[in-house]
Coordinates of C-alpha atoms in Angstrom, one line a residue:
Chain A
M1 CA 74.0 43.3 124.5
K2 CA 70.7 45.8 124.7
H3 CA 69.2 44.7 121.7
S4 CA 70.0 40.9 121.5
C5 CA 66.8 39.3 122.2
S6 CA 63.8 39.1 120.1
C7 CA 61.0 40.6 122.7
K8 CA 59.6 43.9 122.1
T9 CA 60.3 46.2 125.3
K10 CA 58.9 49.6 123.3
A11 CA 55.6 49.9 121.9
L12 CA 54.1 52.2 119.1
A13 CA 50.6 52.2 120.4
P14 CA 47.3 54.5 120.6
A15 CA 46.1 55.1 123.8
T16 CA 42.5 56.4 124.8
V17 CA 42.2 59.7 126.9
L18 CA 39.9 59.4 129.5
S19 CA 39.8 62.5 131.1
N20 CA 42.0 65.8 130.5
E21 CA 41.8 68.3 133.5
K22 CA 42.6 71.7 133.8
L23 CA 44.5 71.9 137.5
G24 CA 45.6 75.7 136.9
P25 CA 46.0 78.5 134.3
R26 CA 48.9 76.8 132.2
I27 CA 48.8 73.3 134.0
F28 CA 46.7 70.2 132.9
R29 CA 46.4 66.7 134.3
I30 CA 45.4 63.9 131.7
T31 CA 44.5 60.4 132.2
L32 CA 45.1 57.9 129.7
Q33 CA 44.5 54.1 128.7
L34 CA 46.3 51.7 127.1
K35 CA 45.5 48.3 125.8
G36 CA 46.7 45.4 123.7
L37 CA 50.2 45.9 122.7
G38 CA 50.7 49.1 124.4
A39 CA 49.4 48.0 127.5
K40 CA 51.6 44.9 127.5
A41 CA 54.7 47.5 127.0
F42 CA 53.6 49.7 129.5
A43 CA 52.7 47.5 132.3
A44 CA 56.8 46.9 132.7
F45 CA 56.9 51.1 133.0
K46 CA 59.6 51.9 135.6
P47 CA 59.7 55.4 137.6
G48 CA 61.8 58.0 135.6
Q49 CA 61.2 56.3 132.3
F50 CA 59.0 58.1 129.6
A51 CA 56.8 58.4 126.5
Q52 CA 56.6 60.4 123.5
F53 CA 53.3 61.6 122.6
E54 CA 52.3 62.2 119.1
V55 CA 50.7 65.7 118.6
R56 CA 50.7 66.6 115.1
D57 CA 47.4 65.0 114.9
L58 CA 45.5 67.3 117.8
A59 CA 43.6 70.3 117.4
L60 CA 44.4 73.6 118.4
P61 CA 42.1 75.8 120.7
A62 CA 40.4 78.2 118.7
K63 CA 42.1 81.3 117.6
Y64 CA 40.4 83.2 120.7
A65 CA 41.3 80.8 123.4
I66 CA 45.2 80.7 122.7
P67 CA 47.4 82.7 125.0
A68 CA 48.7 85.7 123.4
D69 CA 52.1 84.5 124.4
L70 CA 51.8 81.3 122.4
K71 CA 49.8 82.6 119.4
D72 CA 53.4 83.1 117.1
K73 CA 54.3 79.6 118.3
S74 CA 51.1 78.0 117.8
R75 CA 51.5 78.7 114.1
K76 CA 54.0 76.2 113.7
N77 CA 53.0 73.2 112.4
N78 CA 55.2 70.4 114.8
I79 CA 56.6 67.4 113.3
L80 CA 58.2 65.7 116.0
R81 CA 56.9 64.1 119.3
R82 CA 57.0 65.3 123.1
P83 CA 58.3 63.4 125.5
F84 CA 56.3 63.3 128.8
S85 CA 56.5 61.5 131.9
F86 CA 54.0 60.1 134.5
Y87 CA 53.5 60.4 138.1
N88 CA 51.4 57.3 138.2
V89 CA 51.1 54.3 136.1
E90 CA 48.6 51.5 137.4
V91 CA 48.0 48.7 135.3
V92 CA 43.9 47.5 135.7
E93 CA 43.2 43.9 134.5
D94 CA 44.4 44.4 130.8
S95 CA 45.0 47.8 130.7
V96 CA 47.4 50.5 131.5
I97 CA 46.2 53.8 133.0
L98 CA 49.0 56.6 132.6
R99 CA 48.4 59.8 134.5
A100 CA 50.7 62.8 133.4
L101 CA 51.0 66.6 134.8
Y102 CA 51.6 69.2 131.6
L103 CA 52.4 72.7 131.4
V104 CA 51.3 74.4 128.4
L105 CA 54.2 76.0 126.8
G106 CA 54.2 75.8 123.2
A107 CA 52.3 74.0 120.4
G108 CA 52.8 70.6 121.8
T109 CA 51.0 71.1 124.8
L110 CA 48.4 73.7 123.5
R111 CA 47.3 70.8 121.2
L112 CA 47.2 68.2 123.3
S113 CA 45.4 70.4 126.2
T114 CA 42.4 70.4 123.4
T115 CA 42.1 66.4 123.8
T116 CA 39.0 65.4 126.0
A117 CA 37.6 61.8 127.1
G118 CA 37.6 59.3 124.3
D119 CA 40.3 61.1 122.0
E120 CA 43.2 58.8 121.1
I121 CA 46.9 59.8 121.3
S122 CA 49.4 57.9 119.8
L123 CA 52.3 56.6 122.3
V124 CA 55.8 55.3 121.5
G125 CA 57.5 54.1 125.0
P126 CA 58.3 53.2 127.6
L127 CA 61.6 54.9 126.7
G128 CA 64.3 55.6 128.6
N129 CA 66.1 54.2 132.0
G130 CA 64.3 54.8 134.8
F131 CA 65.3 55.4 138.5
S132 CA 67.2 52.3 140.2
V133 CA 67.4 51.3 143.7
P134 CA 70.9 50.4 144.8
K135 CA 71.2 47.6 147.4
N136 CA 71.3 48.7 151.0
K137 CA 69.9 51.5 151.2
K138 CA 67.6 52.7 154.1
L139 CA 66.7 56.4 153.5
A140 CA 66.0 58.2 150.0
L141 CA 65.6 61.7 149.6
I142 CA 63.3 63.0 146.7
L143 CA 63.9 66.8 145.4
A144 CA 61.3 67.6 143.1
G145 CA 61.6 71.0 140.9
G146 CA 59.0 72.4 139.2
M147 CA 57.6 70.2 136.5
G148 CA 60.0 67.8 137.7
A149 CA 57.8 66.6 139.9
P150 CA 55.5 63.5 138.3
P151 CA 58.2 61.2 138.3
L152 CA 59.5 61.5 141.6
Q153 CA 55.7 61.2 142.6
H154 CA 55.5 58.1 140.9
L155 CA 59.3 57.3 142.1
G156 CA 57.8 57.9 145.8
T157 CA 54.6 55.5 145.2
F158 CA 57.0 52.5 144.2
L159 CA 59.3 52.9 147.3
A160 CA 56.5 52.7 149.6
E161 CA 54.8 49.9 147.8
K162 CA 57.9 48.0 146.9
H163 CA 60.7 48.8 149.3
P164 CA 59.0 49.6 152.5
E165 CA 62.7 49.0 154.3
I166 CA 63.5 52.4 152.8
R167 CA 62.3 55.7 154.6
V168 CA 61.6 58.5 151.9
A169 CA 61.4 61.9 152.6
A170 CA 60.4 64.2 149.8
F171 CA 60.9 68.0 149.1
A172 CA 59.1 69.9 146.4
G173 CA 60.4 73.3 145.4
A174 CA 58.4 75.4 142.8
R175 CA 58.7 79.5 142.2
S176 CA 55.4 80.2 144.3
K177 CA 52.5 78.0 145.1
A178 CA 50.7 78.6 142.0
D179 CA 53.8 76.5 140.0
L180 CA 53.7 73.6 142.7
P181 CA 52.1 70.5 141.2
F182 CA 51.1 69.2 144.3
N183 CA 47.8 69.2 146.7
L184 CA 49.2 71.1 149.7
V185 CA 47.5 69.9 153.1
K186 CA 48.1 71.7 156.3
T187 CA 49.9 69.8 158.9
H188 CA 49.4 70.6 163.0
A189 CA 52.3 72.5 163.6
E190 CA 51.2 76.3 162.6
T191 CA 54.3 77.5 161.4
E192 CA 55.5 78.5 158.1
L193 CA 56.7 74.9 157.3
S194 CA 53.4 73.4 158.1
F195 CA 52.2 72.1 155.0
C196 CA 53.1 68.8 153.6
L197 CA 51.7 67.3 150.2
E198 CA 48.9 64.9 149.7
E199 CA 50.3 62.9 147.2
F200 CA 53.4 61.7 149.6
A201 CA 51.1 62.0 152.9
R202 CA 49.0 59.1 151.4
H203 CA 51.9 56.9 151.4
N204 CA 53.2 58.3 154.8
I205 CA 56.0 59.6 153.4
E206 CA 57.1 63.1 155.1
S207 CA 57.1 66.0 152.8
H208 CA 58.6 69.8 152.8
V209 CA 57.7 72.5 150.5
A210 CA 59.8 75.4 149.5
T211 CA 58.8 78.3 147.2
D212 CA 61.3 81.2 145.7
D213 CA 58.7 83.5 146.7
G214 CA 57.9 82.0 150.2
S215 CA 54.2 81.9 149.2
V216 CA 53.9 78.9 150.8
G217 CA 56.6 76.6 152.8
Y218 CA 60.3 77.6 153.2
K219 CA 61.2 80.7 151.0
G220 CA 64.3 79.5 149.5
F221 CA 65.7 76.7 146.8
V222 CA 64.7 73.1 147.6
T223 CA 68.3 72.4 148.0
D224 CA 68.5 74.6 151.1
L225 CA 65.3 73.5 152.4
L226 CA 67.2 69.8 152.4
Q227 CA 70.4 71.6 153.9
H228 CA 68.0 72.8 156.8
W229 CA 66.5 69.6 157.2
L230 CA 69.9 67.8 157.3
T231 CA 70.6 70.2 160.5
K232 CA 68.0 68.4 162.5
N233 CA 68.5 64.7 161.0
S234 CA 71.5 62.8 160.8
I235 CA 71.8 60.4 157.8
D236 CA 74.2 57.5 157.0
P237 CA 75.7 58.4 153.8
A238 CA 76.6 55.0 152.7
Q239 CA 72.8 54.1 153.0
T240 CA 71.2 57.2 151.5
I241 CA 70.4 58.0 148.0
I242 CA 69.1 61.5 146.5
Y243 CA 66.7 61.3 143.8
T244 CA 66.0 64.6 141.7
C245 CA 64.4 66.0 138.6
G246 CA 64.1 69.5 137.6
P247 CA 65.6 72.3 136.1
D248 CA 69.3 71.9 135.4
P249 CA 70.9 74.7 137.3
M250 CA 68.9 72.8 140.2
L251 CA 70.1 69.2 139.0
A252 CA 73.7 70.8 139.3
S253 CA 73.3 72.4 142.9
V254 CA 72.0 69.0 144.1
A255 CA 74.9 67.1 142.7
R256 CA 77.2 69.4 144.3
L257 CA 75.1 69.0 147.5
A258 CA 75.0 65.0 147.0
A259 CA 79.0 65.0 146.3
S260 CA 79.6 66.9 149.6
L261 CA 77.9 64.5 151.7
N262 CA 78.8 61.9 150.0
V263 CA 75.6 60.4 149.0
D264 CA 74.8 58.8 145.9
C265 CA 72.2 60.8 143.9
Q266 CA 70.0 60.0 140.5
V267 CA 69.3 62.9 138.4
S268 CA 66.7 62.6 135.7
T269 CA 67.5 65.1 132.9
E270 CA 65.8 66.9 129.9
R271 CA 67.0 67.6 126.7
V272 CA 65.3 68.7 123.2
M273 CA 64.5 65.3 121.6
G274 CA 64.1 64.1 117.9
C275 CA 63.5 60.8 118.3
G276 CA 63.4 59.2 122.1
F277 CA 64.8 56.1 121.0
G278 CA 68.4 56.6 120.1
V279 CA 68.6 57.1 116.2
C280 CA 68.6 60.9 115.6
Q281 CA 71.3 61.8 118.4
S282 CA 70.1 64.9 119.1
C283 CA 69.8 64.8 123.0
A284 CA 73.4 64.6 123.7
I285 CA 74.4 65.2 127.2
E286 CA 78.0 66.2 128.3
C287 CA 79.1 63.4 130.9
Y288 CA 82.9 62.1 131.8
K289 CA 84.1 59.0 130.8
P290 CA 83.9 56.5 133.8
G291 CA 86.8 57.1 135.6
T292 CA 88.2 59.9 133.7
Q293 CA 87.8 64.0 133.6
E294 CA 87.5 63.2 129.6
K295 CA 84.2 64.7 128.3
I296 CA 81.8 62.7 126.2
Y297 CA 78.5 62.6 125.0
K298 CA 75.8 60.5 126.3
L299 CA 72.0 60.7 124.7
C300 CA 69.3 61.5 127.3
C301 CA 66.8 59.5 125.9
T302 CA 68.6 56.1 126.0
D303 CA 71.5 56.5 128.6
G304 CA 69.1 58.6 130.3
P305 CA 67.5 60.2 131.5
V306 CA 68.4 59.2 134.7
F307 CA 72.0 59.4 135.6
D308 CA 74.4 59.1 138.5
S309 CA 74.9 62.7 139.3
R310 CA 78.6 62.0 139.0
E311 CA 78.4 61.1 135.4
V312 CA 77.0 64.4 134.4
A313 CA 79.8 67.3 133.6
W314 CA 77.6 70.1 134.6
K315 CA 77.8 73.6 133.4
Chain B
M1 CA 40.6 41.8 93.0
K2 CA 44.2 40.8 93.6
N3 CA 45.2 42.1 97.3
S4 CA 49.1 41.8 96.7
V5 CA 51.5 43.1 94.0
D6 CA 55.1 42.6 93.7
I7 CA 56.9 46.1 94.0
S8 CA 60.4 44.5 93.6
V9 CA 62.5 47.1 91.9
N10 CA 66.0 46.5 90.1
F11 CA 68.5 49.1 92.1
A12 CA 71.9 49.1 90.6
G13 CA 71.9 45.8 89.6
R14 CA 70.4 44.2 92.7
Q15 CA 66.4 43.4 93.0
L16 CA 65.1 45.1 96.0
Q17 CA 62.2 43.3 97.3
N18 CA 60.3 46.9 97.5
P19 CA 61.8 50.0 97.1
V20 CA 62.0 51.4 100.4
L21 CA 65.0 52.2 102.2
T22 CA 66.2 53.7 105.2
A23 CA 67.9 57.3 105.3
S24 CA 71.2 57.3 106.8
G25 CA 71.4 58.9 110.2
T26 CA 67.6 58.4 111.0
C27 CA 67.7 54.9 111.7
G28 CA 70.8 53.8 113.7
Y29 CA 73.3 51.3 112.6
V30 CA 70.9 48.2 111.9
D31 CA 68.3 47.0 114.9
E32 CA 67.4 50.1 116.8
L33 CA 64.4 50.1 115.3
S34 CA 63.6 46.6 115.7
D35 CA 61.2 47.1 118.4
F36 CA 58.8 48.6 116.0
M37 CA 59.1 47.3 113.0
D38 CA 61.1 44.1 111.1
V39 CA 63.9 45.6 109.3
N40 CA 64.1 42.4 106.6
C41 CA 60.9 43.9 105.6
L42 CA 62.8 46.7 103.9
G43 CA 64.0 47.0 100.0
G44 CA 67.2 47.9 101.8
F45 CA 68.9 49.7 105.0
I46 CA 71.4 52.8 104.7
T47 CA 73.2 53.1 108.0
K48 CA 74.4 56.1 110.1
S49 CA 77.6 57.6 108.6
I50 CA 80.5 55.9 109.8
T51 CA 83.8 57.8 109.8
L52 CA 87.7 56.5 110.2
K53 CA 87.7 57.4 114.2
P54 CA 84.9 57.9 116.5
R55 CA 83.3 61.1 116.6
L56 CA 81.4 62.9 119.5
G57 CA 79.4 65.2 117.2
N58 CA 78.5 68.8 117.5
P59 CA 77.5 70.4 121.4
T60 CA 74.1 71.1 121.8
P61 CA 71.6 71.8 120.5
R62 CA 71.5 69.9 117.8
I63 CA 68.2 70.3 116.6
V64 CA 65.4 72.8 116.2
E65 CA 61.8 71.8 114.8
T66 CA 60.6 74.0 112.2
D67 CA 57.5 74.7 110.1
S68 CA 56.6 71.2 109.0
G69 CA 60.3 70.1 109.4
M70 CA 63.7 70.3 111.5
L71 CA 67.1 71.4 111.1
N72 CA 69.6 69.3 112.8
A73 CA 73.6 70.0 113.1
I74 CA 74.5 66.2 114.9
G75 CA 77.8 66.3 113.4
L76 CA 78.0 63.0 112.4
A77 CA 78.3 62.0 115.7
N78 CA 79.2 57.9 115.8
I79 CA 80.9 55.1 117.0
G80 CA 83.7 54.6 114.1
L81 CA 84.8 52.1 112.1
E82 CA 86.7 49.5 114.6
R83 CA 84.1 50.0 116.9
F84 CA 81.4 49.3 113.9
L85 CA 82.8 46.4 112.3
S86 CA 83.3 44.3 115.5
E87 CA 79.6 45.3 117.2
K88 CA 77.3 46.2 114.5
L89 CA 78.6 44.1 111.1
P90 CA 77.4 40.9 113.1
L91 CA 74.2 41.9 113.5
I92 CA 74.2 43.1 109.5
E93 CA 75.6 39.6 108.9
K94 CA 71.9 38.2 110.3
L95 CA 69.8 40.4 107.9
S96 CA 68.1 39.3 104.7
I97 CA 68.5 43.0 102.9
P98 CA 70.9 44.6 101.3
V99 CA 72.8 47.0 103.8
Y100 CA 74.6 50.1 102.6
V101 CA 76.9 51.5 105.0
N102 CA 77.0 55.4 104.6
V103 CA 80.6 56.6 104.2
A104 CA 81.9 60.3 105.8
G105 CA 85.4 61.8 106.7
Q106 CA 87.2 65.1 106.9
T107 CA 89.9 64.2 104.0
L108 CA 90.0 62.0 101.3
D109 CA 92.3 59.6 102.7
E110 CA 89.6 58.8 105.7
Y111 CA 87.2 58.3 102.8
L112 CA 89.4 55.7 101.4
A113 CA 90.6 53.8 104.6
V114 CA 86.8 53.5 105.5
T115 CA 86.0 52.6 102.3
E116 CA 88.5 49.8 102.1
A117 CA 87.9 48.5 105.4
L118 CA 84.2 48.2 104.4
C119 CA 84.2 46.8 100.9
K120 CA 86.1 43.7 102.3
C121 CA 83.3 43.0 104.6
K122 CA 81.1 40.5 102.7
A123 CA 77.7 40.9 104.3
L124 CA 77.3 44.8 102.7
A125 CA 75.8 45.3 99.9
G126 CA 77.3 48.7 99.4
I127 CA 78.2 52.4 100.6
E128 CA 76.5 55.7 100.1
L129 CA 79.5 58.0 99.8
N130 CA 78.5 61.4 102.0
I131 CA 79.7 64.1 100.4
S132 CA 76.7 66.8 101.5
C133 CA 76.9 66.9 105.4
P134 CA 76.1 70.3 105.8
N135 CA 77.5 70.2 109.7
V136 CA 81.5 69.6 110.1
K137 CA 83.7 71.8 109.4
A138 CA 86.0 69.8 107.5
G139 CA 85.1 67.5 104.8
G140 CA 81.8 66.2 104.0
I141 CA 80.0 69.2 101.9
T142 CA 83.3 70.8 101.0
F143 CA 83.8 67.7 98.5
G144 CA 80.1 67.7 97.5
K145 CA 80.0 71.5 96.0
D146 CA 82.6 71.2 93.2
P147 CA 81.8 69.3 90.7
A148 CA 85.9 68.6 90.2
Q149 CA 86.0 67.1 93.8
I150 CA 83.0 65.2 93.8
E151 CA 84.4 63.2 90.5
S152 CA 87.8 62.8 92.0
I153 CA 86.4 61.4 95.2
T154 CA 83.6 59.4 93.8
A155 CA 86.4 58.0 90.8
Q156 CA 89.0 56.9 94.2
V157 CA 86.4 55.5 96.1
K158 CA 85.2 53.5 93.4
K159 CA 88.5 52.1 92.8
L160 CA 88.7 50.5 96.3
C161 CA 84.6 48.7 96.1
A162 CA 84.3 47.7 92.4
S163 CA 82.7 44.7 93.6
K164 CA 79.9 46.8 95.8
T165 CA 77.2 49.4 95.0
L166 CA 78.5 52.8 95.0
I167 CA 75.6 55.6 95.7
V168 CA 76.9 59.0 96.0
K169 CA 74.8 61.3 98.2
L170 CA 74.8 64.9 96.5
T171 CA 73.7 68.2 98.2
P172 CA 71.2 70.6 97.4
T173 CA 72.6 73.3 98.6
V174 CA 74.5 74.1 95.1
T175 CA 73.4 75.9 92.3
E176 CA 73.4 73.5 89.7
I177 CA 72.7 70.0 91.0
S178 CA 72.8 68.5 87.7
D179 CA 76.7 68.8 87.8
S180 CA 76.9 68.1 90.9
A181 CA 75.0 64.3 89.6
R182 CA 77.1 64.3 86.3
A183 CA 80.3 64.6 88.2
A184 CA 79.5 61.5 90.4
I185 CA 78.5 59.2 87.1
N186 CA 81.5 60.4 85.3
G187 CA 83.6 59.2 88.6
G188 CA 81.9 55.9 88.6
A189 CA 78.8 56.0 90.9
D190 CA 76.2 53.3 90.2
A191 CA 73.5 55.3 91.8
L192 CA 72.7 58.7 93.1
S193 CA 70.7 59.6 96.6
L194 CA 69.3 63.0 96.3
V195 CA 68.5 64.9 98.3
N196 CA 70.3 65.4 101.8
T197 CA 69.4 68.1 104.1
F198 CA 69.4 71.9 102.7
T199 CA 71.7 74.2 105.0
A200 CA 69.5 76.6 106.9
M201 CA 69.1 78.6 110.0
V202 CA 67.0 79.3 113.0
I203 CA 67.1 82.3 115.2
D204 CA 66.1 82.7 118.8
I205 CA 65.0 86.5 118.9
E206 CA 64.6 86.7 122.8
R207 CA 68.4 85.8 122.5
R208 CA 69.3 87.6 119.7
K209 CA 71.2 84.2 118.8
P210 CA 71.2 80.9 116.7
V211 CA 69.3 78.5 118.1
L212 CA 71.6 75.4 117.3
A213 CA 75.4 75.4 118.6
N214 CA 76.7 75.0 115.0
R215 CA 74.6 78.1 113.8
T216 CA 73.7 76.8 111.1
G217 CA 72.0 73.4 110.3
G218 CA 70.3 70.8 107.8
L219 CA 66.6 71.4 107.1
S220 CA 64.8 68.1 106.4
G221 CA 61.3 67.0 107.0
P222 CA 57.8 67.3 104.8
A223 CA 58.9 70.8 104.5
I224 CA 61.7 70.0 101.8
K225 CA 59.7 67.4 100.0
P226 CA 58.4 69.7 96.7
M227 CA 62.0 71.0 96.5
A228 CA 63.5 67.2 96.6
V229 CA 60.9 66.0 94.1
Y230 CA 62.2 68.7 91.8
L231 CA 65.7 68.3 92.0
V232 CA 65.0 64.4 91.7
N233 CA 62.9 65.0 88.3
K234 CA 66.0 67.8 87.1
V235 CA 68.8 65.2 87.6
Y236 CA 66.5 62.7 86.1
N237 CA 65.9 64.4 83.1
D238 CA 69.2 66.0 82.5
V239 CA 72.0 63.2 83.9
A240 CA 70.1 59.9 85.3
K241 CA 67.4 58.6 82.8
Q242 CA 70.0 58.8 79.7
A243 CA 73.0 57.5 81.8
K244 CA 70.8 54.7 83.2
I245 CA 72.1 55.7 86.7
P246 CA 68.8 54.8 89.4
I247 CA 68.0 57.5 92.1
L248 CA 67.3 57.2 95.6
G249 CA 64.8 59.8 96.4
L250 CA 64.4 61.3 99.6
G251 CA 63.5 64.5 101.2
G252 CA 60.3 64.7 103.2
I253 CA 58.5 61.6 103.1
Q254 CA 56.1 60.7 105.3
T255 CA 53.5 58.6 103.4
G256 CA 53.1 56.0 100.3
S257 CA 51.8 59.1 98.2
D258 CA 55.0 60.9 99.1
A259 CA 57.1 57.8 97.6
I260 CA 55.2 57.6 94.8
E261 CA 55.5 61.3 93.8
F262 CA 59.2 60.7 93.9
I263 CA 59.3 57.5 92.0
L264 CA 57.3 59.4 89.2
A265 CA 59.7 62.1 88.9
G266 CA 62.2 59.8 88.8
A267 CA 63.4 58.1 91.7
T268 CA 63.7 54.3 91.5
A269 CA 63.9 53.6 95.2
V270 CA 63.3 56.3 98.3
S271 CA 64.8 56.7 101.3
I272 CA 62.6 57.7 105.0
G273 CA 64.5 59.7 107.2
T274 CA 63.2 62.7 109.6
A275 CA 59.4 60.6 109.6
T276 CA 60.8 57.9 111.5
F277 CA 61.7 59.8 114.7
S278 CA 57.9 60.4 115.3
E279 CA 57.0 57.2 113.0
P280 CA 59.6 54.7 113.6
N281 CA 57.4 52.2 111.8
C282 CA 57.1 54.4 109.0
C283 CA 59.2 52.6 106.5
I284 CA 56.6 49.6 106.9
N285 CA 53.4 51.9 106.5
V286 CA 54.9 53.6 103.0
I287 CA 55.5 49.9 101.7
E288 CA 51.8 49.2 102.2
G289 CA 50.8 52.6 100.7
I290 CA 52.7 51.9 97.8
K291 CA 51.3 48.7 96.9
N292 CA 47.9 50.2 97.6
Y293 CA 48.5 52.8 94.8
C294 CA 49.5 50.3 92.5
L295 CA 46.5 47.9 93.3
R296 CA 44.4 50.9 93.0
H297 CA 45.7 51.8 89.6
K298 CA 46.0 48.2 88.6
L299 CA 49.6 48.3 87.6
S300 CA 52.0 45.0 87.4
G301 CA 54.5 46.9 89.4
V302 CA 56.3 50.4 90.1
E303 CA 59.2 50.1 87.9
Q304 CA 56.9 51.6 85.0
L305 CA 56.3 54.6 87.0
I306 CA 59.6 55.7 87.5
G307 CA 59.7 59.3 85.9
S308 CA 56.7 58.5 84.3
V309 CA 55.3 62.0 85.2
E310 CA 54.2 63.3 82.1

């Protein structure tokens, strides 16, 4: 049973902001440090898990600094936490360093964007179930869509460090070059596909880029890019696994592709959450009852956010 | 100065070690919050609603955040009576605090069947009759808006659970809540839970559609607190004080100060709901806050505060 042991796996703990940098017009990178009980709980943080950030106590930017499209949203006093995943989780002595990317989209992230080194943010986590690595896999294909990238970057590092027997190839898609939450590096080949991602390259993971507008890399969806790659690389379906995170339509299309290839696929989903730990029942996600076509609801927060793609009833 | 104070209260004949309970639908069935707090430190525990058969709940989106509050239309998603008895009751049996099970249904027979089964469970202190859920098409609030029906369902449920505490949870979405309270008391309620969420709506102006798939939902959180305090005080003065029926006050409580406000208004105990989502150990902080208030005001306990607002 899930809660049968008395050990605590989740913590409600303060994290100290080490840095919070603006990378693009709306993209930020935040680095946090946990100590004590928080560090103890987050030391076991798995790629694909998440944490809930308390944003209500954080200050809004000065009125003039709030982008016009967020002015109305920023008038709201938020009472709920906001879920975030991390692209890197590192145990350093008795502390844990968490690194996250976020897009300023509403009042919560607007408040988060004002934090500076030394500020404290209350975290609840680690929450949810992360990605798992089934036995006998030799090839992992990682498909990241837009801001779905951070947990997959974490996974890439994890696979490189803990599963050297698995070859990893990463595919990142975004609307345009500016929306790609990675560092692009030029490779030697002078073609339109001659870019790779520094975050994966540093672990010797091959990587490929697709943009909807073709501003960098392959012009088209990341799923098309994978299919293009598959024409040049042969895979053994039984020894291959696809990991993906991104917007729902992309996840559905990756799930269809995985099914057609007969390859296992794990999808990291996102739903509006109240609590993040299973008590509010808000983040229901339509799934099939195992072995049937009967639809049931599972919870994104405690049953997911990572699901087997065959489990989810895609719209 | 003394650094401890006894804040126990007598709630419908049972002594609670403190006046802080969980609110149904925000704390799971029993042990979901045990990573964040020791449930045995609470005054009591009120479970998520249980219906006769499992319920999947409403389509999504089921919640939307509002200014200082949130709307929910979960639709009583729950594991159903059978699984509750086999999976959750054994865990409840291990707790040392009183546990009340929130009972919901679509028909009178369903309420009665669930009540009958639960009242056989020695480990349960009582039930909280949910006739105020605004998010289901049948049952729920339809019973809770008509005083005649409130009295009738309360009486029939009470007949089946004479040995247990019967708390009736009322909706604030009525013209005269004291009529509802009076009906519940006449039906045999041992305590009243005030208040459930306020029926409300949020519209997505870009899509020109309601945000919630259910169109409407129940508003909770700090946004409703002053209204809930008013309704507790009104029912206390109009009905409960004279009838000597305790009130379990709830609606937007996040701090010990909020809880004291409800107690001064007439509540004997309080429930913590929405605040648990952002602060999963909120109940414990509220208990500490109540103790601190008592110490600061050199009070020997909280019972003397009940309904004492001037």
